[in-house]
Short mmCIF file of C-alpha atoms in Angstrom, two decimals:
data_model
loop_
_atom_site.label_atom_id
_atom_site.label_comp_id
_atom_site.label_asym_id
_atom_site.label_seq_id
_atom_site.Cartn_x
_atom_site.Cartn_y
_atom_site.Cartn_z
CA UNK A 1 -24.56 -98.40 24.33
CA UNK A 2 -27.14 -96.20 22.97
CA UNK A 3 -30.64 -95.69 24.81
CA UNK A 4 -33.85 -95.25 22.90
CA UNK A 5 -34.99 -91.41 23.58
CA UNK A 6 -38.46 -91.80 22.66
CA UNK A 7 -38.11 -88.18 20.22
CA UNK A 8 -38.80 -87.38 17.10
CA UNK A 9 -37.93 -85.26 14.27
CA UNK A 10 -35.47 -82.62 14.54
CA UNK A 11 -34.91 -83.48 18.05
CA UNK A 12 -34.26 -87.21 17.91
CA UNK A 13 -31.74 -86.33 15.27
CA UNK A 14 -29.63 -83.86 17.09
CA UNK A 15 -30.08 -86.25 20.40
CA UNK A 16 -29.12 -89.57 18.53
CA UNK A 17 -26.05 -87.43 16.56
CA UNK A 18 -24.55 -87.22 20.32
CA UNK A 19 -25.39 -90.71 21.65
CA UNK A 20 -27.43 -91.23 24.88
CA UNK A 21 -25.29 -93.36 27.14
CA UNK A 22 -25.29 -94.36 30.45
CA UNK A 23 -23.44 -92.38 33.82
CA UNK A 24 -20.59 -94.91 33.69
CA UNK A 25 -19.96 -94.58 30.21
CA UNK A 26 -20.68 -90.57 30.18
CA UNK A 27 -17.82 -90.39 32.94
CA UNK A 28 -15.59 -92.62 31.03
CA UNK A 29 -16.10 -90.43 27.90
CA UNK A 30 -15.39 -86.85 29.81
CA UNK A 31 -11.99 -88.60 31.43
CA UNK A 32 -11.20 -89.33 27.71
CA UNK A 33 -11.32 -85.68 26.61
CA UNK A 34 -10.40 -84.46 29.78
CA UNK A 35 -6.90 -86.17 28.88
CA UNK A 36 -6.98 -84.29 25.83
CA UNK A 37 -8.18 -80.84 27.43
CA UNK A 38 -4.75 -81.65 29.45
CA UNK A 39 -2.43 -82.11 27.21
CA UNK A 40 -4.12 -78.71 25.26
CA UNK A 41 -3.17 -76.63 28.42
CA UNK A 42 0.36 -77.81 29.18
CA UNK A 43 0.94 -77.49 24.83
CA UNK A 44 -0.92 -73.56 25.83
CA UNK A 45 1.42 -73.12 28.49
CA UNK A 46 4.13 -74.27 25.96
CA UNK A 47 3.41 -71.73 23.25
CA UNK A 48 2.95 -69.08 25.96
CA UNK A 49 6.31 -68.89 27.21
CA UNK A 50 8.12 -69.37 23.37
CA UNK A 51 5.43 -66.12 22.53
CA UNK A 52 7.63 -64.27 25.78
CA UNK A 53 10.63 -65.84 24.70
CA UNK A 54 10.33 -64.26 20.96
CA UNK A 55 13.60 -61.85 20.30
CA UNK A 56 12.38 -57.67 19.66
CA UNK A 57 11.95 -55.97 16.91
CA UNK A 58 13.22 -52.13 17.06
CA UNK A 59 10.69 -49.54 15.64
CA UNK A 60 12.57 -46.59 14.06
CA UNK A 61 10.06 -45.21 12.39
CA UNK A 62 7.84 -42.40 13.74
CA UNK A 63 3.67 -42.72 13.31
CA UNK A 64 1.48 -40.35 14.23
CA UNK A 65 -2.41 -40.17 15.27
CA UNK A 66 -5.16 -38.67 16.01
CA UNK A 67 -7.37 -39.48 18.49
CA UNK A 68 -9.43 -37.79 21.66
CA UNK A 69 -6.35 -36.15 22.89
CA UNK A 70 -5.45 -34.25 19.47
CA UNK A 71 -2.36 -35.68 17.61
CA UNK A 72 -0.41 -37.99 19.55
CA UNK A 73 3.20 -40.21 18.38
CA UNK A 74 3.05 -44.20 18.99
CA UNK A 75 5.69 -43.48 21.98
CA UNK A 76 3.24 -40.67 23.71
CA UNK A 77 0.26 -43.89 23.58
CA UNK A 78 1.80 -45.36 26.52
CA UNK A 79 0.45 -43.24 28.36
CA UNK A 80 3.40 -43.78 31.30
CA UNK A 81 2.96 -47.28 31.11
CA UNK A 82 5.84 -49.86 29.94
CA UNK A 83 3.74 -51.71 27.62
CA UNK A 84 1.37 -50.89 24.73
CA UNK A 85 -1.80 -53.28 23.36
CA UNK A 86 -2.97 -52.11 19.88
CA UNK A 87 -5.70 -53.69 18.41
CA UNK A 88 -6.52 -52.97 15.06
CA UNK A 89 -10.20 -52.43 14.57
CA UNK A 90 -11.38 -52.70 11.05
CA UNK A 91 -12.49 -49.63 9.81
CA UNK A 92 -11.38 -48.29 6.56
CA UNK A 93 -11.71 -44.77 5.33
CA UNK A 94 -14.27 -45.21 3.35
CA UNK A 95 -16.81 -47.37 5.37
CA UNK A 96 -19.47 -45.52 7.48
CA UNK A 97 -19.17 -48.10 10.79
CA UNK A 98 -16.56 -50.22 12.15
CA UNK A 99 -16.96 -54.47 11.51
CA UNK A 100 -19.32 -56.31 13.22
CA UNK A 101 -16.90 -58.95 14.30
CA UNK A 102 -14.67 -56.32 15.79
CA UNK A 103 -17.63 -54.29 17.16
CA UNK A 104 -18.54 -57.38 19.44
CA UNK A 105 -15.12 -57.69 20.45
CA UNK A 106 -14.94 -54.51 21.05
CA UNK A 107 -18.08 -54.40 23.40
CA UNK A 108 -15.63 -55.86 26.40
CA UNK A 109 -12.86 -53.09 26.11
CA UNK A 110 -13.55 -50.76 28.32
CA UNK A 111 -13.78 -53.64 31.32
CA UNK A 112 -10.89 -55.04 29.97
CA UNK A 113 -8.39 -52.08 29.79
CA UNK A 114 -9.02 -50.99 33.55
CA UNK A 115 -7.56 -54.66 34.53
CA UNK A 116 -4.31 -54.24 32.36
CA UNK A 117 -3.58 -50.72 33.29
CA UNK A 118 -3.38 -51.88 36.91
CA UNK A 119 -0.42 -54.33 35.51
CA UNK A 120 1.44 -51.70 33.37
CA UNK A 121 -0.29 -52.09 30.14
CA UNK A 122 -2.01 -49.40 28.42
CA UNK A 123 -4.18 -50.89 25.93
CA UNK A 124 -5.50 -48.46 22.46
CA UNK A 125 -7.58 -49.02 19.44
CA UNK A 126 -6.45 -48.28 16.40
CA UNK A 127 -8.45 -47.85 12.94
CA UNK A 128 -7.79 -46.26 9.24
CA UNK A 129 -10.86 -44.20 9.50
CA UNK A 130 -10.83 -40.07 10.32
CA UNK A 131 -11.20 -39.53 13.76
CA UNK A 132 -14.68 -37.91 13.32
CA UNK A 133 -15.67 -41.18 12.42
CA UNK A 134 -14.35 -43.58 15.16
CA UNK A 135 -15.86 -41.09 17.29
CA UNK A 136 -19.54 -41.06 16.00
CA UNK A 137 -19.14 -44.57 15.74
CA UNK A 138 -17.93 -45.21 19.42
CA UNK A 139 -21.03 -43.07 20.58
CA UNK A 140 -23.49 -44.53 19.30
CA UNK A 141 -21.85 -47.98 19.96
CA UNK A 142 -21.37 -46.32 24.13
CA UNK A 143 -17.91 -46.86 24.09
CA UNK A 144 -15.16 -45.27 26.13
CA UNK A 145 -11.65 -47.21 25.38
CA UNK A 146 -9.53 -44.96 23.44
CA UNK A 147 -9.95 -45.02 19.70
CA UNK A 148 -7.06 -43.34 17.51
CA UNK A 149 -6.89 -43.00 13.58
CA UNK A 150 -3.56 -43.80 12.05
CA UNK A 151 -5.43 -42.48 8.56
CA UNK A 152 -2.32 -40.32 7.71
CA UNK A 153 0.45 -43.02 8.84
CA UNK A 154 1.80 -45.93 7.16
CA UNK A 155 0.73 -47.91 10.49
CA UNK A 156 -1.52 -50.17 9.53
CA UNK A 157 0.24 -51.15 6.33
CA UNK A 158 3.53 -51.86 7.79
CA UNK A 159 1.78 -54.13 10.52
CA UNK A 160 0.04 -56.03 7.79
CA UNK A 161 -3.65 -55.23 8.21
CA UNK A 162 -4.91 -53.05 5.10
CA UNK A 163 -3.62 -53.43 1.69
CA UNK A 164 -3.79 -51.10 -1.40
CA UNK A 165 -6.59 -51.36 -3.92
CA UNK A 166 -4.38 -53.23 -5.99
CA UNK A 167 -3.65 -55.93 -3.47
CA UNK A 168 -6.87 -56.17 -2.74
CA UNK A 169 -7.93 -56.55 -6.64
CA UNK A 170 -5.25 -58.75 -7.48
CA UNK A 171 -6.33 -61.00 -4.23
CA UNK A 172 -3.02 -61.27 -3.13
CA UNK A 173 -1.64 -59.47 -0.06
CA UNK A 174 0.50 -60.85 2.97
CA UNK A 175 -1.60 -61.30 6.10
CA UNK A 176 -1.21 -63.33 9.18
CA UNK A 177 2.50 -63.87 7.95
CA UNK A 178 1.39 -65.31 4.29
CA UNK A 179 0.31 -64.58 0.83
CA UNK A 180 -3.33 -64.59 0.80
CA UNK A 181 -6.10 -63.30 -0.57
CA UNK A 182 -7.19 -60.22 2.41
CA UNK A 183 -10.62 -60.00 1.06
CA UNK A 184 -11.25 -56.75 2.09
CA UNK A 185 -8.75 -53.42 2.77
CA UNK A 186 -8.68 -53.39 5.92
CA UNK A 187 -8.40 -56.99 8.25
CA UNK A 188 -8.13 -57.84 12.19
CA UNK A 189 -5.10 -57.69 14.49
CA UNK A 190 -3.14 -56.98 17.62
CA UNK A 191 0.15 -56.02 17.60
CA UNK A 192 1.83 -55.51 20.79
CA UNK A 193 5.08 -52.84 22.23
CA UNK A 194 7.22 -52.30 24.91
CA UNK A 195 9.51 -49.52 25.72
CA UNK A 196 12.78 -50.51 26.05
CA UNK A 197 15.26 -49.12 29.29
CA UNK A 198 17.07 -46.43 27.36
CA UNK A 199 13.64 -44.71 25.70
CA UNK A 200 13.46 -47.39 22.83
CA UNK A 201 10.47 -48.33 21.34
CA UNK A 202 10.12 -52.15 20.09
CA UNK A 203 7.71 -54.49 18.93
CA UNK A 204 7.68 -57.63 20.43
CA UNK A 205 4.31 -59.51 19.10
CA UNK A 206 1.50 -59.36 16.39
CA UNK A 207 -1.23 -61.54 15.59
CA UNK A 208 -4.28 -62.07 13.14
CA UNK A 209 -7.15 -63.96 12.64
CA UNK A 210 -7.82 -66.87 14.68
CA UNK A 211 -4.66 -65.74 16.72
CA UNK A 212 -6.15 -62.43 18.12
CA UNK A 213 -9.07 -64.96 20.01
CA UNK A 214 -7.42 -64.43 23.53
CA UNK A 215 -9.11 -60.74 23.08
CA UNK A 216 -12.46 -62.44 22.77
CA UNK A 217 -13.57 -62.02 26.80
CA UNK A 218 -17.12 -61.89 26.22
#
């Protein structure tokens, strides 16, 4: 049952595009979803525990960057910690300040980071552009996370978030695990590493897009 709002306009229409209903039928509508909201978390919990369960991938190759702290290799990011958080912050070489989308993100670092350092995680940033750059940028943004350039590694390309100029002309590029077309050079991710009991490095999880949300703390 619908009851007559007495509005107009704009307003009646975004009221009546709900439906105004009584308590009872409110409360029996919320149970409905709540069902749903349910079945969402124990289907979360699901995925969570196949994402820990996914085998390791060993990383062989060496990257270097450079960041606050001079040149540094992906092993010395740890920082003593057992687990590594990259996310990669679009920022190409070219472009004079980082994406919007991953500025606002990025606004809830710094808060962020001191909670997973207390649980053995040492979380970085990671970006294509020259140092000098990401750290003009991260003043004026008032950053304080730490912000690295892999600008003279492969990095970014071999975990799938820039593509040549070709790629990107020809509109065709894998990202997020598929042939697509990147749209720009440089694209959104988190990749994630662990060092193993004998020194070894491995990679054990990256996302994109719609998959790096659980960053999104704001």
């Amino acid at each position: 049952m619908v009851l007559s709002t007495g509005l107009t306009g704009k307003e009646d229409m975004m009221e009546m595009s709900h439906g105004i209903v009584s308590a009872e039928e409110w409360q029996e509508a919320r149970k409905r979803l709540l069902a749903q909201e349910k079945e969402f978390t124990r289907l979360r919990d699901t995925l969570s525990r196949q994402r820990r369960e996914l085998p390791w991938e060993l990383v062989s190759k060496t990257y270097r960057f450079d960041g606050p702290d001079g040149e540094q290799s992906l092993p010395e990011l740890f920082d003593g910690r057992s687990q590594l958080v990259v996310y990669h912050f679009m920022f190409a070489p070219e472009w004079d300040a980082g994406c919007p989308h991953c500025s606002h993100w990025a606004d809830s670092f710094d808060h962020a980071i001191v909670h997973l350092n207390h649980r053995d995680v040492t979380m970085v940033v990671v970006s294509r552009a020259p140092y000098e750059k990401l750290r003009a940028y991260e003043r004026r943004m008032g950053w304080h996370f730490k912000w690295l350039s892999s600008g003279r590694s492969d990095f970014n390309f071999d975990y799938g978030v820039s593509f040549t100029r070709d790629q990107v002309a020809a509109k065709r590029a894998i990202y997020n695990y598929v042939e697509q077309d990147p749209g720009v050079s440089d694209r959104e991710g988190i990749s994630v590493f662990v060092r193993g009991g004998d020194g070894s490095l491995l990679h054990t999880y990256s996302a994109y897009a719609r998959g790096i949300d659980m960053l999104n703390v704001d």
